[in-house]
Amino acid sequence: MGTIKDKVAILGVGCTRFGERHDASVADLLNEAVDEAVADAGIDRAAIEAAWVGTYFPATGTAGVALSDAVRLYDRPITRVENYCASGMDAFRNACFGVASGMYDVALVAGVEKLKDHGDRGIPDQGDHPVLGRGRSAPGSFALSATRYLHDFGVGREVLADVAVKNHANGARHAKAHLRRAITREQALEAPMIASPLGLFDCAPTSDGAAAVVIARPEVAHGLRDDSVLVKGVALDVWTGRPYHWNDFDYRHWPTTRRATASAFEQAGIQAVDVDLVENHDCFTITELINLEDMGLAPEGKAWQLLREGVFEVDGRLPVNASGGLKSFGHPIGATGVRMVYEVTRQLQGRSEGAQVPGAPEVGVCQNIGGAGGNLTAVTVLGR
Amino acid sequence: MTSLQALCAYLPHWRLDATTVAAAWGAPAGRGRRAIADRDEDPLTLAFAATSGLPSAGPAIDAVYFASTSAPYLEKQTASVLAAALGVERTARTLDVAASRRGWVTAIGLAIDGLAAGSLTTAVVATGELRSAEPRSADELGFADAGGAALLSVDGTGAEVLAVRSVHADDLGSWRRTDDPHVRHGEQRHAAATFELEPAQLALRDALAAAGVAPADVAAVAYSASQPAHAGKLLAGLGIDAPVFVGSTEKAGYAGAAHPALCLAAALGAASPGDVVALVATGDGADALVVRADASCVVVGPDVAGTGSDHEVAYASFLRSRGALAQETEPPRSSPVAHHRDTEQHLRLSGIHCSACGQVQYPATSRCAYCGAEDVAPVALARHGRVQTFTTDHIVAGINPGNGEGVVTMAVVDLDGGGRVFVQCTSDYSDVAIDDEVELVLRHLHDGSGFKNYYWKARPAARRGSN
């Protein structure tokens, strides 16, 4: 397998405020994010040669026209990408190949989701099987891992609450985050149960939002900005839609994250110790802990302990989800992976709109899970 | 020799007590207590639960009969669903006996005729009843939900069948027209004498005569009637001096077509080898069956005083499960075509075994999920295993009511002998823990695409003999 290391530069990034955007349609959200990314890139929209858009729900938009009509960008190749909650990052990955291959000089990536025009909680039924696994929900699927994690490592729900406390504190500092308030451990522990052992504060909110990234060949980017962030590695690993039928699945780790991380790190030529900051997919508190262990950033069963020691705080040795993460920044499904690229890019450029990671970080990693743990994972490594 | 090899009576685990009903209506407490099916149980699953107590007769079964007054379908057989779930040969005979509270014994009579004539060798005769009544009516507490199943054979073991006889009557004691939601009643004292006692005496006298058994030699009588209080008159009129078993009406209620199974299980459970035991079931006349008890006859009866019968249902939950409280539901999409394609996988819980790497896996695929080999063969999975992990989900029903009602506990279960399933837990199983031993029971999941979608749920492993 090859690598596209340093063959793609990030020219501009944009992101809407996430949250209950009752004021904005899908098109409004896309325009808000794309306009910001294009302005940040300092290019004319006409320079965009091709685009990829990530959405999960057909109701948000289908086909390339989901983007073309929204932002009035016609007569170009536009592809809609759907890969569960990693739709946005997979759209980014495919766009990178389009540029790295030399096919396009400048490409646009957008991710968007509109969840709050309806009162649905969680992720609504998407034509699931009539009997196999019937009765599961998004929180319920991750709760299966939480039950096993707490049992096997002999820890209580406090370790989950610690993740929520950290990410709420970070999100409170970000102008574009959905949930902008700090919480206490007691609030998290006393909140209503959603799917045991996950309570309300263990769950990311469902949000509206969009994010966009303009990418270009480094030669093109060079003349436009001197703080370009480069793509070092893009990986995707797809396992199974029904991990719960696998005899040896232990629920404590997700092999897709292990494999995608190994691949992205190899492409980038880095190791875990080289990572300066991480945005990972904390759709639920348990997910952040398992992600960190799967990414090799904490020993198995010990992520909660490093968290308690402050390692993952914004000013810690390895800041994790300085943006607030999905937990606090929000999770408009198709937008999330693109939002991670937006956040890490700005962190590496020293211009986060939230809590800036100190010490001029050089290598940032984004990890985006699709589906319940075990389905698929996308990992992107960005660097200066 | 035609014999009753095994008999299983099944009472669901929930109970509704008179005090609960009285409290809900702000009325003085009456008396009574009934067994009620869980909201995911129906006559088919109640009957299947009873067949699960029978010894495995497997491929030898060449008839599956089902009797009920409350079958899940008006047009579509329940016996054939039962046959598919039991995995019997396609050439087995199936039959539904509808409408009559004595239908299960009538069906046993038909099976006995087939066995005696040599056209059958092994028959399963099942029954399941979901007895609905008007809220606050006497029937609400007087009725029971239950299942029953008999295994009849010519292989020489079990309780020998001595005779079976039938008497008919145009019974206007109780009835339900096709569009009536609940049972209607005639004049009850008239009905007790005319439509229960009189045909019961005729049928039992006839059966004893056919069996060549003198009334004085009858050791026990099982009597299934909506008004069992006149059982004494029945016995006195025939000169029988023996204990009478009228089912668990005090503790569970009257279970219609399934009630004779409760009565007979109690009578046979108390009998000694060699005892002559008679069953009389009323409704549109009466059917009488006379057998000679034997130690080789397997009897699995509900121990209504024992464990598993102490789950008190909340009245509102009971009413909603019976459709008396409206609920907007949106069942998931299903497909009759896919249902047919997946019958083995879903109703039989069949997986595959890989002969290359040995992994037993579920659901079935054409190549091994673990090593990729194509040398895989279907295998019936065990319905017993251990909990790998679980969650109690408080919002899944709110996300989509087709996922269940209220709190739904989901468990991943490692089955004995291999294969892993991800299923709901039954509503009476709320204290799930990792490594719990569980069994899988067939339940009604939803009515997606307008038909009954049945699948498995987990509940604590049964202690045999005390459902």
Coordinates of N, CA and C in Angstrom, one line a residue, chain B residues 208-337:
Chain B
L208 N -65.8 -43.9 29.3 CA -65.5 -45.0 30.3 C -66.0 -46.3 29.8
A209 N -67.2 -46.3 29.2 CA -67.8 -47.5 28.6 C -66.9 -48.1 27.5
A210 N -66.4 -47.2 26.7 CA -65.6 -47.6 25.5 C -64.2 -48.1 26.0
A211 N -63.8 -47.6 27.2 CA -62.5 -48.0 27.7 C -62.6 -49.3 28.5
G212 N -63.9 -49.6 28.8 CA -64.1 -50.8 29.7 C -63.7 -50.6 31.1
V213 N -63.8 -49.3 31.6 CA -63.4 -49.0 32.9 C -64.7 -48.7 33.8
A214 N -64.8 -49.3 34.9 CA -65.9 -49.1 35.8 C -65.7 -47.7 36.5
P215 N -66.8 -47.0 36.7 CA -66.6 -45.7 37.4 C -65.8 -45.8 38.7
A216 N -66.0 -46.8 39.4 CA -65.3 -47.0 40.7 C -63.8 -47.1 40.5
D217 N -63.4 -47.5 39.3 CA -61.9 -47.7 39.1 C -61.2 -46.4 38.6
V218 N -62.0 -45.4 38.4 CA -61.3 -44.1 38.0 C -60.6 -43.5 39.2
A219 N -59.3 -43.2 38.9 CA -58.5 -42.7 40.0 C -58.4 -41.2 40.1
A220 N -58.7 -40.5 39.0 CA -58.7 -39.1 39.0 C -59.4 -38.5 37.8
V221 N -60.1 -37.4 38.0 CA -60.8 -36.7 36.9 C -60.2 -35.3 36.7
A222 N -59.8 -35.0 35.5 CA -59.5 -33.6 35.1 C -60.7 -33.0 34.4
Y223 N -61.1 -31.9 35.0 CA -62.4 -31.3 34.5 C -62.2 -29.9 34.1
S224 N -62.3 -29.6 32.8 CA -62.1 -28.3 32.3 C -63.5 -27.6 32.0
A225 N -63.8 -26.6 32.7 CA -65.1 -26.0 32.5 C -65.0 -24.5 33.0
S226 N -65.9 -23.7 32.4 CA -65.8 -22.3 32.9 C -66.4 -22.1 34.3
Q227 N -67.3 -23.1 34.6 CA -67.9 -23.1 36.0 C -67.6 -24.5 36.6
P228 N -66.4 -24.6 37.2 CA -66.0 -26.0 37.7 C -66.7 -26.4 39.0
A229 N -67.5 -25.4 39.6 CA -68.0 -25.7 40.9 C -69.0 -26.9 40.9
H230 N -69.5 -27.3 39.7 CA -70.4 -28.4 39.7 C -69.7 -29.7 39.4
A231 N -68.4 -29.7 39.5 CA -67.6 -31.0 39.3 C -68.1 -32.1 40.2
G232 N -68.5 -31.7 41.4 CA -69.0 -32.8 42.3 C -70.2 -33.5 41.8
K233 N -71.1 -32.7 41.2 CA -72.3 -33.3 40.6 C -72.0 -34.2 39.5
L234 N -71.0 -33.8 38.7 CA -70.5 -34.6 37.6 C -70.1 -36.0 38.0
L235 N -69.2 -36.0 39.0 CA -68.7 -37.3 39.5 C -69.8 -38.1 40.2
A236 N -70.6 -37.4 41.0 CA -71.7 -38.1 41.8 C -72.6 -38.8 40.8
G237 N -73.0 -38.1 39.7 CA -73.9 -38.6 38.8 C -73.4 -39.8 38.1
L238 N -72.1 -40.0 38.0 CA -71.6 -41.2 37.3 C -71.1 -42.2 38.3
G239 N -71.2 -41.9 39.6 CA -70.7 -42.9 40.6 C -69.2 -43.0 40.7
I240 N -68.5 -41.9 40.4 CA -67.1 -41.8 40.5 C -66.7 -41.2 41.9
D241 N -65.8 -41.9 42.6 CA -65.3 -41.3 43.8 C -63.8 -41.1 43.7
A242 N -63.4 -39.9 43.2 CA -62.0 -39.7 42.9 C -61.7 -38.2 43.0
P243 N -60.5 -37.9 43.3 CA -60.2 -36.4 43.3 C -60.4 -35.8 41.9
V244 N -60.8 -34.6 41.9 CA -61.1 -33.9 40.6 C -60.1 -32.7 40.5
F245 N -59.6 -32.5 39.3 CA -58.6 -31.4 39.0 C -59.2 -30.4 38.1
V246 N -59.5 -29.2 38.5 CA -60.2 -28.3 37.7 C -59.3 -27.2 37.1
G247 N -58.0 -27.4 37.3 CA -57.1 -26.3 36.8 C -56.8 -25.3 37.9
S248 N -56.0 -24.4 37.6 CA -55.6 -23.4 38.6 C -56.5 -22.2 38.6
T249 N -57.8 -22.4 38.6 CA -58.7 -21.3 38.4 C -58.6 -20.2 39.6
E250 N -58.3 -20.7 40.8 CA -58.1 -19.8 41.9 C -56.9 -18.9 41.7
K251 N -55.8 -19.5 41.2 CA -54.5 -18.8 41.2 C -54.2 -18.2 39.8
A252 N -54.9 -18.7 38.8 CA -54.5 -18.3 37.4 C -55.7 -18.0 36.5
G253 N -56.9 -18.6 36.8 CA -58.0 -18.3 35.9 C -58.3 -19.4 34.9
Y254 N -59.3 -19.2 34.1 CA -59.8 -20.2 33.2 C -59.3 -19.9 31.8
A255 N -58.5 -20.8 31.2 CA -57.7 -20.6 30.0 C -58.4 -21.1 28.7
G256 N -59.7 -21.3 28.7 CA -60.3 -21.7 27.5 C -59.8 -23.0 26.9
A257 N -59.4 -22.9 25.6 CA -59.0 -24.2 25.0 C -57.7 -24.7 25.6
A258 N -56.9 -23.9 26.2 CA -55.7 -24.4 26.9 C -55.9 -24.9 28.3
H259 N -57.1 -24.7 28.8 CA -57.4 -25.1 30.2 C -57.3 -26.6 30.4
P260 N -57.8 -27.4 29.5 CA -57.7 -28.9 29.7 C -56.3 -29.3 29.9
A261 N -55.3 -28.7 29.3 CA -53.9 -29.0 29.5 C -53.5 -28.8 30.9
L262 N -54.0 -27.7 31.5 CA -53.6 -27.4 32.9 C -54.2 -28.4 33.8
C263 N -55.5 -28.8 33.5 CA -56.2 -29.8 34.4 C -55.5 -31.1 34.3
L264 N -55.2 -31.6 33.1 CA -54.7 -32.9 32.9 C -53.3 -33.0 33.4
A265 N -52.5 -31.9 33.3 CA -51.1 -32.0 33.8 C -51.2 -32.1 35.3
A266 N -52.1 -31.4 36.0 CA -52.2 -31.6 37.4 C -52.7 -33.0 37.8
A267 N -53.6 -33.5 37.1 CA -54.1 -34.9 37.4 C -53.1 -35.9 37.2
L268 N -52.4 -35.9 36.1 CA -51.4 -36.9 35.8 C -50.1 -36.7 36.7
G269 N -49.9 -35.4 37.0 CA -48.8 -35.2 37.9 C -49.0 -35.8 39.3
A270 N -50.2 -35.9 39.7 CA -50.5 -36.5 41.0 C -50.8 -38.0 41.0
A271 N -50.9 -38.5 39.8 CA -51.3 -39.9 39.6 C -50.2 -40.9 39.9
S272 N -50.5 -42.1 40.2 CA -49.5 -43.2 40.4 C -49.6 -44.1 39.1
P273 N -48.5 -44.8 38.8 CA -48.5 -45.6 37.6 C -49.7 -46.6 37.7
G274 N -50.4 -46.8 36.6 CA -51.5 -47.7 36.6 C -52.8 -47.1 36.9
D275 N -52.8 -45.9 37.4 CA -54.1 -45.2 37.7 C -54.8 -44.8 36.4
V276 N -56.2 -45.0 36.4 CA -57.0 -44.5 35.3 C -57.3 -43.1 35.5
V277 N -56.9 -42.2 34.6 CA -57.2 -40.8 34.7 C -58.1 -40.4 33.5
A278 N -59.1 -39.6 33.8 CA -60.1 -39.2 32.8 C -60.0 -37.7 32.7
L279 N -60.0 -37.2 31.4 CA -60.1 -35.7 31.2 C -61.4 -35.4 30.5
V280 N -62.1 -34.5 31.0 CA -63.3 -34.0 30.3 C -63.2 -32.5 30.0
A281 N -63.3 -32.1 28.8 CA -63.2 -30.7 28.4 C -64.6 -30.3 27.8
T282 N -65.1 -29.2 28.4 CA -66.4 -28.7 27.9 C -66.3 -27.5 27.0
G283 N -67.4 -27.2 26.3 CA -67.4 -26.2 25.3 C -68.0 -26.7 24.0
D284 N -69.2 -26.2 23.7 CA -69.9 -26.8 22.5 C -70.2 -28.3 22.6
G285 N -70.4 -28.7 23.9 CA -70.5 -30.1 24.1 C -69.3 -30.5 25.0
A286 N -68.8 -31.7 24.9 CA -67.7 -32.1 25.7 C -66.9 -33.2 25.0
D287 N -65.6 -33.2 25.3 CA -64.7 -34.3 24.8 C -64.2 -35.0 26.1
A288 N -64.1 -36.3 26.0 CA -63.5 -37.1 27.2 C -62.4 -38.0 26.7
L289 N -61.3 -38.0 27.5 CA -60.2 -38.8 27.1 C -59.8 -39.6 28.4
V290 N -59.6 -40.9 28.2 CA -59.3 -41.8 29.3 C -57.9 -42.4 29.1
V291 N -57.0 -42.3 30.0 CA -55.7 -42.8 29.9 C -55.3 -43.6 31.1
R292 N -54.3 -44.5 31.0 CA -53.7 -45.2 32.2 C -52.4 -44.6 32.4
A293 N -52.2 -44.0 33.6 CA -51.0 -43.3 34.0 C -49.8 -44.3 34.0
D294 N -48.6 -43.8 33.6 CA -47.4 -44.6 33.5 C -46.2 -43.8 33.9
A295 N -45.2 -44.4 34.5 CA -44.0 -43.6 34.9 C -43.3 -43.1 33.8
S296 N -43.5 -43.7 32.6 CA -42.7 -43.2 31.4 C -43.3 -42.0 30.8
C297 N -44.5 -41.6 31.2 CA -45.2 -40.4 30.7 C -44.5 -39.1 31.3
V298 N -44.0 -38.3 30.5 CA -43.3 -37.0 31.0 C -44.4 -36.0 31.2
V299 N -44.5 -35.4 32.4 CA -45.5 -34.4 32.6 C -44.8 -33.2 33.2
V300 N -44.9 -32.1 32.4 CA -44.3 -30.8 32.8 C -45.4 -29.8 33.1
G301 N -45.7 -29.6 34.3 CA -46.9 -28.7 34.6 C -46.4 -27.4 35.3
P302 N -47.2 -26.4 35.2 CA -46.9 -25.2 35.9 C -47.0 -25.3 37.4
D303 N -46.1 -24.9 38.1 CA -46.2 -24.8 39.5 C -46.6 -23.4 39.9
V304 N -47.9 -23.2 39.9 CA -48.4 -21.8 40.0 C -48.0 -21.2 41.4
A305 N -47.7 -22.0 42.4 CA -47.4 -21.4 43.7 C -45.9 -21.2 43.7
G306 N -45.2 -21.7 42.7 CA -43.7 -21.7 42.8 C -43.1 -20.5 42.2
T307 N -41.8 -20.6 41.9 CA -41.1 -19.4 41.3 C -41.6 -19.0 39.9
G308 N -41.5 -17.8 39.6 CA -41.8 -17.4 38.2 C -43.3 -16.9 38.1
S309 N -44.1 -17.1 39.2 CA -45.5 -16.7 39.1 C -45.8 -15.5 40.0
D310 N -44.7 -14.8 40.4 CA -44.9 -13.8 41.4 C -44.7 -12.4 40.8
H311 N -44.7 -12.3 39.5 CA -44.5 -11.0 38.8 C -45.9 -10.3 38.7
E312 N -46.1 -9.3 39.5 CA -47.4 -8.6 39.5 C -47.3 -7.5 38.4
V313 N -48.2 -7.6 37.5 CA -48.2 -6.6 36.4 C -48.9 -5.3 36.8
A314 N -48.4 -4.2 36.2 CA -49.1 -2.9 36.5 C -50.3 -2.9 35.6
Y315 N -51.4 -2.4 36.1 CA -52.7 -2.5 35.4 C -52.7 -1.8 34.1
A316 N -52.1 -0.6 34.1 CA -52.0 0.2 32.8 C -51.3 -0.5 31.8
S317 N -50.2 -1.2 32.2 CA -49.4 -1.9 31.2 C -50.2 -3.1 30.7
F318 N -50.9 -3.7 31.5 CA -51.8 -4.9 31.1 C -52.8 -4.4 30.1
L319 N -53.5 -3.2 30.4 CA -54.5 -2.7 29.5 C -53.9 -2.4 28.1
R320 N -52.8 -1.7 28.2 CA -52.2 -1.3 26.9 C -51.8 -2.6 26.1
S321 N -51.3 -3.6 26.7 CA -50.9 -4.8 26.0 C -52.1 -5.4 25.3
R322 N -53.3 -5.2 25.9 CA -54.5 -5.8 25.3 C -55.2 -4.8 24.3
G323 N -54.5 -3.7 24.1 CA -55.1 -2.8 23.1 C -56.2 -1.9 23.7
A324 N -56.4 -2.0 25.1 CA -57.5 -1.2 25.7 C -57.1 0.3 25.9
L325 N -55.8 0.5 25.8 CA -55.3 1.9 25.9 C -54.6 2.2 24.5
A326 N -55.1 3.1 23.8 CA -54.5 3.4 22.5 C -53.0 3.8 22.5
Q327 N -52.3 3.3 21.6 CA -50.9 3.7 21.5 C -50.5 3.7 20.0
E328 N -49.9 4.8 19.6 CA -49.5 5.0 18.3 C -48.2 4.2 18.0
T329 N -48.3 3.2 17.2 CA -47.1 2.4 17.0 C -46.8 2.4 15.5
E330 N -45.5 2.3 15.2 CA -45.1 2.3 13.9 C -44.1 1.1 13.7
P331 N -44.7 -0.1 13.4 CA -43.9 -1.3 13.3 C -42.9 -1.1 12.1
P332 N -41.7 -1.7 12.3 CA -40.7 -1.6 11.3 C -41.1 -2.4 10.0
R333 N -40.5 -2.1 9.0 CA -40.8 -2.7 7.7 C -40.3 -4.1 7.7
S334 N -41.1 -5.0 7.3 CA -40.7 -6.4 7.2 C -40.9 -6.9 5.7
S335 N -40.9 -8.2 5.5 CA -41.1 -8.6 4.1 C -41.5 -10.1 4.1
P336 N -42.7 -10.4 3.6 CA -43.1 -11.8 3.5 C -42.1 -12.6 2.7
V337 N -41.5 -12.0 1.7 CA -40.5 -12.8 0.9 C -39.3 -13.1 1.7

